[in-house]
Amino acid sequence: MQKNLFEKIKTLSQEDVQKLLKNMPIVWQNLIKTAIYTGARAGEICRLNKNDIDLELQTVTIHSYKKIPTKSKKFRVVPLPAVSITFFESLFELNKKPLLLLNSKQNQWRVDSIAHGFKKYSKQAGLDYTFHDLRRTYGAWLIMNGADLVTVQENLGHSDITVTRNHYIHLVMDHKKKQVDKLPAI
């Protein structure tokens, strides 16, 4: 059965994010904020080092999250929102290790721990989201604030613009509708 192109992806509202953050320990809050500010996958976030964040240029370099990197050792450089810089500065002070984020035991995060823990916190907050929905939220929030599909594709690291379009077509159509509604009556 073919997926309906206009089927909406699951994204969090700002209120949902606040509910989640309110019900989480600080290490989880840091993880969630990093996901929303970067659009990175869980595996990519687990491997972020402090030197991947350039506070002066306000960028994050996200490396391939596969266990065996591709020949080209794929990476992407994503601009960080200005509102996130103070947050990332604070992360630098939390530990002496090169990793940007550590779990509550001061170890590297694991993807399966993130997935299970996030689901638990989501339910505790009365919500029903997966960690990957944060990535979708990043893309949706960009589009809802006027970003073009190419920017979203590049920031998310989608291999093809079609992937981005198919995920976010309903938002693009909503935006187009708002724009055509500005035409005057004749």
mmCIF file of N, CA and C in Angstrom, residues 120-183:
data_model
loop_
_atom_site.group_PDB
_atom_site.id
_atom_site.type_symbol
_atom_site.label_atom_id
_atom_site.label_comp_id
_atom_site.label_asym_id
_atom_site.label_seq_id
_atom_site.Cartn_x
_atom_site.Cartn_y
_atom_site.Cartn_z
ATOM 1 N N LYS A 120 9.784 6.262 27.401
ATOM 2 C CA LYS A 120 9.317 6.270 28.790
ATOM 3 C C LYS A 120 8.977 7.694 29.238
ATOM 4 N N TYR A 121 9.870 8.627 28.995
ATOM 5 C CA TYR A 121 9.628 10.012 29.410
ATOM 6 C C TYR A 121 8.463 10.627 28.639
ATOM 7 N N SER A 122 8.330 10.265 27.390
ATOM 8 C CA SER A 122 7.224 10.755 26.582
ATOM 9 C C SER A 122 5.886 10.316 27.189
ATOM 10 N N LYS A 123 5.808 9.055 27.559
ATOM 11 C CA LYS A 123 4.572 8.539 28.175
ATOM 12 C C LYS A 123 4.310 9.192 29.522
ATOM 13 N N GLN A 124 5.373 9.392 30.312
ATOM 14 C CA GLN A 124 5.217 10.054 31.619
ATOM 15 C C GLN A 124 4.659 11.475 31.467
ATOM 16 N N ALA A 125 4.974 12.098 30.348
ATOM 17 C CA ALA A 125 4.498 13.466 30.093
ATOM 18 C C ALA A 125 3.107 13.460 29.455
ATOM 19 N N GLY A 126 2.542 12.253 29.267
ATOM 20 C CA GLY A 126 1.216 12.146 28.656
ATOM 21 C C GLY A 126 1.255 12.299 27.145
ATOM 22 N N LEU A 127 2.410 12.012 26.551
ATOM 23 C CA LEU A 127 2.599 12.155 25.111
ATOM 24 C C LEU A 127 2.933 10.801 24.497
ATOM 25 N N ASP A 128 2.996 10.759 23.190
ATOM 26 C CA ASP A 128 3.337 9.513 22.507
ATOM 27 C C ASP A 128 4.258 9.811 21.323
ATOM 28 N N TYR A 129 5.530 10.014 21.635
ATOM 29 C CA TYR A 129 6.506 10.339 20.607
ATOM 30 C C TYR A 129 7.708 9.405 20.711
ATOM 31 N N THR A 130 8.460 9.336 19.609
ATOM 32 C CA THR A 130 9.742 8.634 19.593
ATOM 33 C C THR A 130 10.840 9.688 19.510
ATOM 34 N N PHE A 131 12.052 9.277 19.793
ATOM 35 C CA PHE A 131 13.171 10.220 19.712
ATOM 36 C C PHE A 131 13.312 10.765 18.296
ATOM 37 N N HIS A 132 13.063 9.926 17.306
ATOM 38 C CA HIS A 132 13.195 10.363 15.911
ATOM 39 C C HIS A 132 12.198 11.471 15.560
ATOM 40 N N ASP A 133 11.099 11.543 16.318
ATOM 41 C CA ASP A 133 10.133 12.622 16.091
ATOM 42 C C ASP A 133 10.744 13.995 16.375
ATOM 43 N N LEU A 134 11.796 14.050 17.179
ATOM 44 C CA LEU A 134 12.491 15.323 17.424
ATOM 45 C C LEU A 134 13.170 15.799 16.141
ATOM 46 N N ARG A 135 13.734 14.880 15.398
ATOM 47 C CA ARG A 135 14.372 15.187 14.115
ATOM 48 C C ARG A 135 13.324 15.714 13.129
ATOM 49 N N ARG A 136 12.179 15.045 13.105
ATOM 50 C CA ARG A 136 11.084 15.492 12.237
ATOM 51 C C ARG A 136 10.592 16.879 12.671
ATOM 52 N N THR A 137 10.579 17.099 13.976
ATOM 53 C CA THR A 137 10.153 18.390 14.514
ATOM 54 C C THR A 137 11.094 19.493 14.040
ATOM 55 N N TYR A 138 12.392 19.226 14.082
ATOM 56 C CA TYR A 138 13.384 20.188 13.598
ATOM 57 C C TYR A 138 13.064 20.585 12.153
ATOM 58 N N GLY A 139 12.873 19.591 11.302
ATOM 59 C CA GLY A 139 12.559 19.866 9.897
ATOM 60 C C GLY A 139 11.260 20.630 9.738
ATOM 61 N N ALA A 140 10.247 20.226 10.479
ATOM 62 C CA ALA A 140 8.936 20.887 10.390
ATOM 63 C C ALA A 140 9.017 22.330 10.874
ATOM 64 N N TRP A 141 9.696 22.550 11.992
ATOM 65 C CA TRP A 141 9.814 23.919 12.518
ATOM 66 C C TRP A 141 10.564 24.814 11.539
ATOM 67 N N LEU A 142 11.587 24.267 10.877
ATOM 68 C CA LEU A 142 12.293 25.067 9.866
ATOM 69 C C LEU A 142 11.342 25.482 8.755
ATOM 70 N N ILE A 143 10.595 24.522 8.233
ATOM 71 C CA ILE A 143 9.680 24.810 7.120
ATOM 72 C C ILE A 143 8.587 25.784 7.557
ATOM 73 N N MET A 144 8.034 25.572 8.738
ATOM 74 C CA MET A 144 6.963 26.455 9.213
ATOM 75 C C MET A 144 7.458 27.884 9.438
ATOM 76 N N ASN A 145 8.771 28.031 9.560
ATOM 77 C CA ASN A 145 9.338 29.367 9.738
ATOM 78 C C ASN A 145 9.985 29.897 8.456
ATOM 79 N N GLY A 146 9.623 29.279 7.331
ATOM 80 C CA GLY A 146 10.019 29.821 6.035
ATOM 81 C C GLY A 146 11.234 29.206 5.373
ATOM 82 N N ALA A 147 11.842 28.176 5.956
ATOM 83 C CA ALA A 147 13.010 27.559 5.324
ATOM 84 C C ALA A 147 12.591 26.813 4.051
ATOM 85 N N ASP A 148 13.467 26.819 3.067
ATOM 86 C CA ASP A 148 13.180 26.099 1.833
ATOM 87 C C ASP A 148 13.562 24.624 1.991
ATOM 88 N N LEU A 149 13.059 23.791 1.093
ATOM 89 C CA LEU A 149 13.294 22.348 1.185
ATOM 90 C C LEU A 149 14.768 21.977 1.029
ATOM 91 N N VAL A 150 15.511 22.707 0.229
ATOM 92 C CA VAL A 150 16.931 22.390 0.043
ATOM 93 C C VAL A 150 17.687 22.592 1.360
ATOM 94 N N THR A 151 17.399 23.667 2.062
ATOM 95 C CA THR A 151 18.042 23.905 3.361
ATOM 96 C C THR A 151 17.713 22.774 4.322
ATOM 97 N N VAL A 152 16.443 22.389 4.382
ATOM 98 C CA VAL A 152 16.020 21.314 5.281
ATOM 99 C C VAL A 152 16.705 20.013 4.879
ATOM 100 N N GLN A 153 16.741 19.713 3.591
ATOM 101 C CA GLN A 153 17.400 18.494 3.101
ATOM 102 C C GLN A 153 18.862 18.464 3.520
ATOM 103 N N GLU A 154 19.571 19.543 3.295
ATOM 104 C CA GLU A 154 21.000 19.591 3.611
ATOM 105 C C GLU A 154 21.242 19.516 5.112
ATOM 106 N N ASN A 155 20.439 20.224 5.899
ATOM 107 C CA ASN A 155 20.624 20.201 7.354
ATOM 108 C C ASN A 155 20.340 18.820 7.934
ATOM 109 N N LEU A 156 19.336 18.132 7.391
ATOM 110 C CA LEU A 156 18.992 16.796 7.895
ATOM 111 C C LEU A 156 19.876 15.708 7.292
ATOM 112 N N GLY A 157 20.574 16.024 6.218
ATOM 113 C CA GLY A 157 21.433 15.027 5.595
ATOM 114 C C GLY A 157 20.663 14.003 4.774
ATOM 115 N N HIS A 158 19.495 14.407 4.266
ATOM 116 C CA HIS A 158 18.742 13.507 3.391
ATOM 117 C C HIS A 158 19.516 13.343 2.084
ATOM 118 N N SER A 159 19.567 12.132 1.577
ATOM 119 C CA SER A 159 20.330 11.854 0.365
ATOM 120 C C SER A 159 19.689 12.460 -0.875
ATOM 121 N N ASP A 160 18.400 12.707 -0.809
ATOM 122 C CA ASP A 160 17.669 13.167 -1.987
ATOM 123 C C ASP A 160 16.571 14.140 -1.552
ATOM 124 N N ILE A 161 16.344 15.161 -2.346
ATOM 125 C CA ILE A 161 15.306 16.149 -2.034
ATOM 126 C C ILE A 161 13.924 15.506 -1.990
ATOM 127 N N THR A 162 13.734 14.405 -2.706
ATOM 128 C CA THR A 162 12.445 13.708 -2.714
ATOM 129 C C THR A 162 12.087 13.195 -1.322
ATOM 130 N N VAL A 163 13.082 12.728 -0.597
ATOM 131 C CA VAL A 163 12.843 12.253 0.775
ATOM 132 C C VAL A 163 12.301 13.399 1.616
ATOM 133 N N THR A 164 12.943 14.545 1.516
ATOM 134 C CA THR A 164 12.523 15.721 2.281
ATOM 135 C C THR A 164 11.125 16.155 1.858
ATOM 136 N N ARG A 165 10.910 16.239 0.568
ATOM 137 C CA ARG A 165 9.600 16.661 0.055
ATOM 138 C C ARG A 165 8.502 15.724 0.540
ATOM 139 N N ASN A 166 8.737 14.428 0.460
ATOM 140 C CA ASN A 166 7.711 13.469 0.869
ATOM 141 C C ASN A 166 7.402 13.551 2.359
ATOM 142 N N HIS A 167 8.404 13.842 3.163
ATOM 143 C CA HIS A 167 8.183 13.955 4.605
ATOM 144 C C HIS A 167 7.409 15.224 4.975
ATOM 145 N N TYR A 168 7.688 16.299 4.257
ATOM 146 C CA TYR A 168 7.183 17.602 4.673
ATOM 147 C C TYR A 168 6.210 18.241 3.680
ATOM 148 N N ILE A 169 5.693 17.464 2.730
ATOM 149 C CA ILE A 169 4.833 18.024 1.679
ATOM 150 C C ILE A 169 3.604 18.723 2.248
ATOM 151 N N HIS A 170 3.043 18.172 3.309
ATOM 152 C CA HIS A 170 1.836 18.791 3.876
ATOM 153 C C HIS A 170 2.131 20.191 4.408
ATOM 154 N N LEU A 171 3.330 20.387 4.953
ATOM 155 C CA LEU A 171 3.694 21.712 5.457
ATOM 156 C C LEU A 171 3.939 22.682 4.311
ATOM 157 N N VAL A 172 4.556 22.174 3.248
ATOM 158 C CA VAL A 172 4.807 23.007 2.076
ATOM 159 C C VAL A 172 3.471 23.433 1.472
ATOM 160 N N MET A 173 2.529 22.505 1.391
ATOM 161 C CA MET A 173 1.216 22.825 0.835
ATOM 162 C C MET A 173 0.482 23.828 1.732
ATOM 163 N N ASP A 174 0.576 23.661 3.043
ATOM 164 C CA ASP A 174 -0.037 24.625 3.963
ATOM 165 C C ASP A 174 0.543 26.024 3.729
ATOM 166 N N HIS A 175 1.872 26.096 3.558
ATOM 167 C CA HIS A 175 2.538 27.374 3.318
ATOM 168 C C HIS A 175 2.071 27.971 1.984
ATOM 169 N N LYS A 176 2.021 27.129 0.948
ATOM 170 C CA LYS A 176 1.572 27.618 -0.356
ATOM 171 C C LYS A 176 0.150 28.158 -0.274
ATOM 172 N N LYS A 177 -0.706 27.461 0.450
ATOM 173 C CA LYS A 177 -2.102 27.889 0.597
ATOM 174 C C LYS A 177 -2.168 29.256 1.265
ATOM 175 N N LYS A 178 -1.381 29.455 2.323
ATOM 176 C CA LYS A 178 -1.361 30.757 2.993
ATOM 177 C C LYS A 178 -0.904 31.860 2.043
ATOM 178 N N GLN A 179 0.067 31.525 1.186
ATOM 179 C CA GLN A 179 0.580 32.521 0.247
ATOM 180 C C GLN A 179 -0.452 32.887 -0.808
ATOM 181 N N VAL A 180 -1.145 31.898 -1.392
ATOM 182 C CA VAL A 180 -2.133 32.209 -2.421
ATOM 183 C C VAL A 180 -3.352 32.899 -1.831
ATOM 184 N N ASP A 181 -3.629 32.667 -0.554
ATOM 185 C CA ASP A 181 -4.749 33.341 0.104
ATOM 186 C C ASP A 181 -4.506 34.849 0.237
ATOM 187 N N LYS A 182 -3.278 35.283 0.002
ATOM 188 C CA LYS A 182 -2.968 36.716 0.069
ATOM 189 C C LYS A 182 -3.398 37.456 -1.205
ATOM 190 N N LEU A 183 -3.750 36.723 -2.243
ATOM 191 C CA LEU A 183 -4.204 37.371 -3.472
ATOM 192 C C LEU A 183 -5.492 38.133 -3.209
#
